[in-house]
Amino acid sequence: MSTLTITDQEFAQFQRFIFDVAGISLSPAKKALVCGRLAKRVQHCSAKSYGDYFRLLAREGCAAEMQIAVDLLTTNETYFFREQKHFDFLRARVLEMKNNAQPVRLWSAASSSGEEAYSMAMVLSDCLGNAAWDVVGSDISVRMLQRARVGHYTEERGRLIAPAYLKRFCLKGMDQQQGTFLVQRELRSRVQFMQVNLNAALPRLGPFDIIFLRNVMIYFNGDTKRQVVERVLSVLKPGGYLCIGHSESLNSVTTLARPVAASIYQKPA
């Protein structure tokens, strides 16, 4: 089988495609990534080039293949309890809300395959038990959402889960499933996963007490960052908190939330 290469013009087409769909800016350094991630689909669809595959995506009735392409170009690696300081902060705030009359609601706004959302749910279950709380996990990738709903992971993904949480919330894989674990059904039932494109008008979601929007803004340009943050903040309760990635900042992005700690912002009450 001959190996296709992607031309600069074809790469530019996919740069525009993923920007228009998801607001993601792909730098020229991502050319090899795009080539690698789409190679099997180009072959599967019997396209003679990446340009042919791009034209296929534009045809009427190819929405399913377009979603596959979006999935392949937007998947990101994640793991449980990434950036632990945010979960320490989450625990402290949740305990403060323990006696609130309203349910505690959290949103993992770029949840990928679900590790972040389930980490949030473990903290909520530990702090609030069977009280009224819920977690929403969202992503643009249908494939990632399907994996998230199953809640089945390699042990490597869960290396930062506290032993007590592993014992309480996870089932260790045996025999053919050795080296993996499954999030227990009871916890899975408290997390709702749904497809959300942060680059478009949001569905009815909020309001939320705390939102995690972590390690996703690095893929957006300045205008898209502002639009996404404004949308996300619109469903955050007054006085609620927004956590972003430690390598990210809202400086020059918005004045609608004020920093209270590194990578943690609060919406004015």
mmCIF file of C-alpha atoms in Angstrom:
data_model
loop_
_atom_site.group_PDB
_atom_site.id
_atom_site.type_symbol
_atom_site.label_atom_id
_atom_site.label_comp_id
_atom_site.label_asym_id
_atom_site.label_seq_id
_atom_site.Cartn_x
_atom_site.Cartn_y
_atom_site.Cartn_z
ATOM 1 C CA MET A 1 0.000 0.000 0.000
ATOM 2 C CA SER A 2 1.427 3.403 -0.984
ATOM 3 C CA THR A 3 1.649 6.003 1.760
ATOM 4 C CA LEU A 4 -0.190 9.222 0.948
ATOM 5 C CA THR A 5 1.246 12.532 1.992
ATOM 6 C CA ILE A 6 -0.758 15.658 2.719
ATOM 7 C CA THR A 7 0.042 18.764 0.698
ATOM 8 C CA ASP A 8 0.193 22.262 2.173
ATOM 9 C CA GLN A 9 -3.036 23.125 0.368
ATOM 10 C CA GLU A 10 -4.817 20.044 1.734
ATOM 11 C CA PHE A 11 -3.558 20.749 5.239
ATOM 12 C CA ALA A 12 -4.880 24.307 4.944
ATOM 13 C CA GLN A 13 -8.307 22.873 4.056
ATOM 14 C CA PHE A 14 -8.367 20.798 7.251
ATOM 15 C CA GLN A 15 -7.067 23.753 9.269
ATOM 16 C CA ARG A 16 -10.083 25.750 8.094
ATOM 17 C CA PHE A 17 -12.429 22.776 8.579
ATOM 18 C CA ILE A 18 -11.586 22.192 12.252
ATOM 19 C CA PHE A 19 -11.512 25.925 12.959
ATOM 20 C CA ASP A 20 -14.973 26.421 11.443
ATOM 21 C CA VAL A 21 -16.431 23.411 13.253
ATOM 22 C CA ALA A 22 -14.721 23.577 16.641
ATOM 23 C CA GLY A 23 -12.813 26.858 16.792
ATOM 24 C CA ILE A 24 -9.515 24.972 17.040
ATOM 25 C CA SER A 25 -6.448 26.620 15.513
ATOM 26 C CA LEU A 26 -3.955 24.083 14.148
ATOM 27 C CA SER A 27 -0.437 25.409 13.756
ATOM 28 C CA PRO A 28 1.729 24.353 10.787
ATOM 29 C CA ALA A 29 3.552 22.047 13.216
ATOM 30 C CA LYS A 30 0.384 19.900 13.359
ATOM 31 C CA LYS A 31 0.588 18.908 9.689
ATOM 32 C CA ALA A 32 2.056 15.468 10.462
ATOM 33 C CA LEU A 33 -0.560 14.931 13.203
ATOM 34 C CA VAL A 34 -3.413 15.629 10.785
ATOM 35 C CA CYS A 35 -1.851 13.334 8.200
ATOM 36 C CA GLY A 36 -1.434 10.513 10.717
ATOM 37 C CA ARG A 37 -4.829 10.760 12.357
ATOM 38 C CA LEU A 38 -6.781 10.839 9.100
ATOM 39 C CA ALA A 39 -4.707 8.294 7.140
ATOM 40 C CA LYS A 40 -6.889 5.273 7.964
ATOM 41 C CA ARG A 41 -10.099 7.141 7.137
ATOM 42 C CA VAL A 42 -8.695 8.286 3.782
ATOM 43 C CA GLN A 43 -7.912 4.635 3.028
ATOM 44 C CA HIS A 44 -11.241 3.385 4.409
ATOM 45 C CA CYS A 45 -13.181 5.767 2.180
ATOM 46 C CA SER A 46 -11.090 4.787 -0.874
ATOM 47 C CA ALA A 47 -10.079 8.417 -1.351
ATOM 48 C CA LYS A 48 -7.130 8.959 -3.677
ATOM 49 C CA SER A 49 -5.811 11.914 -1.660
ATOM 50 C CA TYR A 50 -6.479 13.996 1.439
ATOM 51 C CA GLY A 51 -8.098 16.506 -0.896
ATOM 52 C CA ASP A 52 -10.521 13.843 -2.134
ATOM 53 C CA TYR A 53 -11.346 12.951 1.465
ATOM 54 C CA PHE A 54 -11.949 16.617 2.288
ATOM 55 C CA ARG A 55 -14.339 16.929 -0.647
ATOM 56 C CA LEU A 56 -16.146 13.801 0.551
ATOM 57 C CA LEU A 57 -16.770 15.481 3.917
ATOM 58 C CA ALA A 58 -18.464 18.383 2.168
ATOM 59 C CA ARG A 59 -20.989 16.175 0.384
ATOM 60 C CA GLU A 60 -24.593 16.062 1.488
ATOM 61 C CA GLY A 61 -25.338 12.997 3.586
ATOM 62 C CA CYS A 62 -21.789 12.678 4.941
ATOM 63 C CA ALA A 63 -22.513 14.037 8.422
ATOM 64 C CA ALA A 64 -21.423 10.766 10.054
ATOM 65 C CA GLU A 65 -18.039 10.813 8.337
ATOM 66 C CA MET A 66 -17.637 14.497 9.213
ATOM 67 C CA GLN A 67 -18.163 13.609 12.878
ATOM 68 C CA ILE A 68 -15.523 10.895 12.613
ATOM 69 C CA ALA A 69 -13.065 13.420 11.197
ATOM 70 C CA VAL A 70 -13.855 15.857 14.014
ATOM 71 C CA ASP A 71 -13.355 13.077 16.560
ATOM 72 C CA LEU A 72 -9.974 12.181 15.118
ATOM 73 C CA LEU A 73 -8.747 15.776 15.022
ATOM 74 C CA THR A 74 -9.902 16.764 18.526
ATOM 75 C CA THR A 75 -9.080 13.811 20.797
ATOM 76 C CA ASN A 76 -6.793 14.595 23.720
ATOM 77 C CA GLU A 77 -5.122 12.452 26.337
ATOM 78 C CA THR A 78 -6.220 12.922 29.935
ATOM 79 C CA TYR A 79 -6.150 11.046 33.226
ATOM 80 C CA PHE A 80 -7.821 10.989 36.640
ATOM 81 C CA PHE A 81 -7.107 13.823 39.093
ATOM 82 C CA ARG A 82 -4.964 15.767 36.664
ATOM 83 C CA GLU A 83 -3.690 18.958 38.342
ATOM 84 C CA GLN A 84 -4.474 17.904 41.896
ATOM 85 C CA LYS A 85 -4.624 21.464 43.282
ATOM 86 C CA HIS A 86 -7.876 22.006 41.431
ATOM 87 C CA PHE A 87 -9.417 18.995 43.145
ATOM 88 C CA ASP A 88 -8.183 20.197 46.546
ATOM 89 C CA PHE A 89 -9.882 23.513 45.777
ATOM 90 C CA LEU A 90 -13.009 21.682 44.602
ATOM 91 C CA ARG A 91 -13.209 19.679 47.828
ATOM 92 C CA ALA A 92 -12.908 22.803 49.985
ATOM 93 C CA ARG A 93 -15.632 24.656 48.047
ATOM 94 C CA VAL A 94 -17.980 21.646 48.007
ATOM 95 C CA LEU A 95 -17.693 21.251 51.769
ATOM 96 C CA GLU A 96 -18.651 24.924 52.109
ATOM 97 C CA MET A 97 -21.785 24.214 50.036
ATOM 98 C CA LYS A 98 -22.696 21.077 51.981
ATOM 99 C CA ASN A 99 -25.746 22.582 53.665
ATOM 100 C CA ASN A 100 -26.992 24.538 50.654
ATOM 101 C CA ALA A 101 -30.643 24.095 49.783
ATOM 102 C CA GLN A 102 -29.845 23.839 46.074
ATOM 103 C CA PRO A 103 -28.099 20.856 44.458
ATOM 104 C CA VAL A 104 -24.376 21.241 43.838
ATOM 105 C CA ARG A 105 -23.771 21.186 40.072
ATOM 106 C CA LEU A 106 -20.422 20.826 38.303
ATOM 107 C CA TRP A 107 -19.479 20.891 34.619
ATOM 108 C CA SER A 108 -16.446 19.277 33.013
ATOM 109 C CA ALA A 109 -16.616 21.309 29.805
ATOM 110 C CA ALA A 110 -13.968 19.423 27.824
ATOM 111 C CA SER A 111 -14.235 16.008 29.416
ATOM 112 C CA SER A 112 -12.650 13.911 26.641
ATOM 113 C CA SER A 113 -12.993 10.242 27.696
ATOM 114 C CA GLY A 114 -14.493 11.098 31.096
ATOM 115 C CA GLU A 115 -11.624 10.934 33.587
ATOM 116 C CA GLU A 116 -12.040 14.531 34.730
ATOM 117 C CA ALA A 117 -15.819 14.263 35.172
ATOM 118 C CA TYR A 118 -15.516 11.033 37.184
ATOM 119 C CA SER A 119 -12.770 12.583 39.329
ATOM 120 C CA MET A 120 -15.150 15.440 40.136
ATOM 121 C CA ALA A 121 -17.908 12.947 40.919
ATOM 122 C CA MET A 122 -15.669 11.011 43.314
ATOM 123 C CA VAL A 123 -14.994 14.208 45.279
ATOM 124 C CA LEU A 124 -18.696 15.095 45.342
ATOM 125 C CA SER A 125 -19.742 11.618 46.450
ATOM 126 C CA ASP A 126 -17.101 11.613 49.175
ATOM 127 C CA CYS A 127 -18.116 15.043 50.473
ATOM 128 C CA LEU A 128 -21.877 14.976 49.934
ATOM 129 C CA GLY A 129 -22.831 11.295 49.833
ATOM 130 C CA ASN A 130 -26.374 10.815 48.558
ATOM 131 C CA ALA A 131 -27.256 14.508 48.799
ATOM 132 C CA ALA A 132 -28.427 16.356 45.704
ATOM 133 C CA TRP A 133 -25.509 16.819 43.329
ATOM 134 C CA ASP A 134 -24.700 16.096 39.723
ATOM 135 C CA VAL A 135 -21.890 16.341 37.217
ATOM 136 C CA VAL A 136 -22.168 17.092 33.507
ATOM 137 C CA GLY A 137 -19.308 16.020 31.248
ATOM 138 C CA SER A 138 -19.254 17.336 27.695
ATOM 139 C CA ASP A 139 -17.077 17.052 24.623
ATOM 140 C CA ILE A 140 -17.347 17.621 20.889
ATOM 141 C CA SER A 141 -16.157 14.073 20.140
ATOM 142 C CA VAL A 142 -18.887 11.436 20.007
ATOM 143 C CA ARG A 143 -16.285 8.684 20.188
ATOM 144 C CA MET A 144 -14.805 10.090 23.403
ATOM 145 C CA LEU A 145 -18.268 10.446 24.942
ATOM 146 C CA GLN A 146 -19.052 6.809 24.180
ATOM 147 C CA ARG A 147 -15.870 5.757 25.982
ATOM 148 C CA ALA A 148 -16.700 8.052 28.889
ATOM 149 C CA ARG A 149 -20.139 6.528 29.409
ATOM 150 C CA VAL A 150 -18.625 3.042 29.627
ATOM 151 C CA GLY A 151 -16.141 4.201 32.300
ATOM 152 C CA HIS A 152 -13.531 1.501 31.566
ATOM 153 C CA TYR A 153 -9.867 2.577 31.822
ATOM 154 C CA THR A 154 -6.332 1.269 31.992
ATOM 155 C CA GLU A 155 -4.709 1.317 35.413
ATOM 156 C CA GLU A 156 -2.189 3.858 34.095
ATOM 157 C CA ARG A 157 -5.004 6.391 33.637
ATOM 158 C CA GLY A 158 -5.952 5.969 37.296
ATOM 159 C CA ARG A 159 -2.480 6.145 38.823
ATOM 160 C CA LEU A 160 -3.344 9.343 40.756
ATOM 161 C CA ILE A 161 -6.616 8.066 42.217
ATOM 162 C CA ALA A 162 -6.290 7.780 45.993
ATOM 163 C CA PRO A 163 -6.319 4.128 47.169
ATOM 164 C CA ALA A 164 -9.469 4.748 49.201
ATOM 165 C CA TYR A 165 -11.234 6.109 46.120
ATOM 166 C CA LEU A 166 -10.052 3.189 43.986
ATOM 167 C CA LYS A 167 -11.493 0.747 46.504
ATOM 168 C CA ARG A 168 -14.748 2.656 46.894
ATOM 169 C CA PHE A 169 -15.531 3.776 43.366
ATOM 170 C CA CYS A 170 -13.736 1.377 41.010
ATOM 171 C CA LEU A 171 -13.860 -2.317 40.141
ATOM 172 C CA LYS A 172 -10.498 -3.952 39.426
ATOM 173 C CA GLY A 173 -10.299 -5.894 36.180
ATOM 174 C CA MET A 174 -9.690 -9.642 36.387
ATOM 175 C CA ASP A 175 -8.563 -12.287 33.875
ATOM 176 C CA GLN A 176 -8.799 -10.754 30.376
ATOM 177 C CA GLN A 177 -9.521 -7.349 31.936
ATOM 178 C CA GLN A 178 -6.401 -7.396 34.087
ATOM 179 C CA GLY A 179 -4.603 -4.054 34.107
ATOM 180 C CA THR A 180 -7.871 -2.123 33.807
ATOM 181 C CA PHE A 181 -10.636 -0.881 36.077
ATOM 182 C CA LEU A 182 -14.306 0.048 35.716
ATOM 183 C CA VAL A 183 -15.952 3.027 37.411
ATOM 184 C CA GLN A 184 -18.746 1.609 39.544
ATOM 185 C CA ARG A 185 -22.242 1.832 38.115
ATOM 186 C CA GLU A 186 -23.607 3.947 40.987
ATOM 187 C CA LEU A 187 -21.062 6.693 40.373
ATOM 188 C CA ARG A 188 -21.473 6.472 36.592
ATOM 189 C CA SER A 189 -25.198 7.043 37.022
ATOM 190 C CA ARG A 190 -24.527 10.412 38.663
ATOM 191 C CA VAL A 191 -22.571 11.749 35.675
ATOM 192 C CA GLN A 192 -24.374 12.877 32.517
ATOM 193 C CA PHE A 193 -22.309 12.972 29.338
ATOM 194 C CA MET A 194 -23.459 15.030 26.370
ATOM 195 C CA GLN A 195 -22.068 16.424 23.140
ATOM 196 C CA VAL A 196 -21.368 20.148 23.353
ATOM 197 C CA ASN A 197 -19.499 22.285 20.847
ATOM 198 C CA LEU A 198 -17.966 25.148 22.836
ATOM 199 C CA ASN A 199 -17.585 27.069 19.580
ATOM 200 C CA ALA A 200 -21.367 27.320 19.111
ATOM 201 C CA ALA A 201 -24.391 28.407 21.120
ATOM 202 C CA LEU A 202 -24.660 26.221 24.223
ATOM 203 C CA PRO A 203 -27.641 23.953 24.866
ATOM 204 C CA ARG A 204 -29.583 24.420 28.104
ATOM 205 C CA LEU A 205 -26.998 23.374 30.661
ATOM 206 C CA GLY A 206 -26.626 25.520 33.736
ATOM 207 C CA PRO A 207 -26.419 27.009 36.098
ATOM 208 C CA PHE A 208 -23.276 25.485 37.622
ATOM 209 C CA ASP A 209 -21.420 26.125 40.868
ATOM 210 C CA ILE A 210 -17.996 25.163 39.481
ATOM 211 C CA ILE A 211 -16.830 24.637 35.896
ATOM 212 C CA PHE A 212 -13.598 23.014 34.735
ATOM 213 C CA LEU A 213 -12.475 24.331 31.332
ATOM 214 C CA ARG A 214 -8.961 22.963 31.385
ATOM 215 C CA ASN A 215 -6.292 22.468 28.749
ATOM 216 C CA VAL A 216 -8.571 23.359 25.860
ATOM 217 C CA MET A 217 -8.100 27.109 25.323
ATOM 218 C CA ILE A 218 -4.560 26.518 24.111
ATOM 219 C CA TYR A 219 -6.161 25.327 20.857
ATOM 220 C CA PHE A 220 -8.146 28.566 20.335
ATOM 221 C CA ASN A 221 -7.104 31.931 18.962
ATOM 222 C CA GLY A 222 -7.808 35.146 20.874
ATOM 223 C CA ASP A 223 -11.275 35.868 19.473
ATOM 224 C CA THR A 224 -12.422 32.273 19.898
ATOM 225 C CA LYS A 225 -11.111 32.212 23.488
ATOM 226 C CA ARG A 226 -13.175 35.275 24.353
ATOM 227 C CA GLN A 227 -16.315 33.831 22.791
ATOM 228 C CA VAL A 228 -15.903 30.433 24.464
ATOM 229 C CA VAL A 229 -15.190 31.925 27.894
ATOM 230 C CA GLU A 230 -18.197 34.233 27.629
ATOM 231 C CA ARG A 231 -20.442 31.285 26.754
ATOM 232 C CA VAL A 232 -19.080 29.203 29.630
ATOM 233 C CA LEU A 233 -19.360 32.029 32.150
ATOM 234 C CA SER A 234 -22.982 32.600 31.092
ATOM 235 C CA VAL A 235 -23.924 29.272 32.718
ATOM 236 C CA LEU A 236 -21.784 29.769 35.839
ATOM 237 C CA LYS A 237 -23.672 30.948 38.915
ATOM 238 C CA PRO A 238 -22.779 34.377 40.309
ATOM 239 C CA GLY A 239 -20.077 33.674 42.870
ATOM 240 C CA GLY A 240 -19.197 30.406 41.120
ATOM 241 C CA TYR A 241 -15.719 29.311 40.093
ATOM 242 C CA LEU A 242 -14.019 28.550 36.767
ATOM 243 C CA CYS A 243 -10.870 26.412 36.727
ATOM 244 C CA ILE A 244 -8.624 26.509 33.652
ATOM 245 C CA GLY A 245 -5.377 24.695 32.856
ATOM 246 C CA HIS A 246 -2.234 25.724 34.744
ATOM 247 C CA SER A 247 -0.594 26.742 31.457
ATOM 248 C CA GLU A 248 -3.563 28.934 30.529
ATOM 249 C CA SER A 249 -4.665 32.427 31.533
ATOM 250 C CA LEU A 250 -7.700 34.681 31.142
ATOM 251 C CA ASN A 251 -5.561 37.824 31.045
ATOM 252 C CA SER A 252 -6.826 39.976 28.154
ATOM 253 C CA VAL A 253 -9.527 37.345 27.499
ATOM 254 C CA THR A 254 -12.319 38.511 29.823
ATOM 255 C CA THR A 255 -13.122 40.884 32.671
ATOM 256 C CA LEU A 256 -16.202 38.888 33.649
ATOM 257 C CA ALA A 257 -14.301 36.777 36.206
ATOM 258 C CA ARG A 258 -11.530 37.680 38.637
ATOM 259 C CA PRO A 259 -8.534 35.513 39.573
ATOM 260 C CA VAL A 260 -8.628 34.088 43.108
ATOM 261 C CA ALA A 261 -5.691 31.653 42.774
ATOM 262 C CA ALA A 262 -3.422 30.333 40.039
ATOM 263 C CA SER A 263 -5.694 29.227 37.138
ATOM 264 C CA ILE A 264 -8.858 29.669 39.268
ATOM 265 C CA TYR A 265 -11.349 32.482 38.611
ATOM 266 C CA GLN A 266 -14.561 33.614 40.289
ATOM 267 C CA LYS A 267 -17.599 35.185 38.694
ATOM 268 C CA PRO A 268 -18.684 38.221 40.742
ATOM 269 C CA ALA A 269 -21.738 37.600 42.902
#
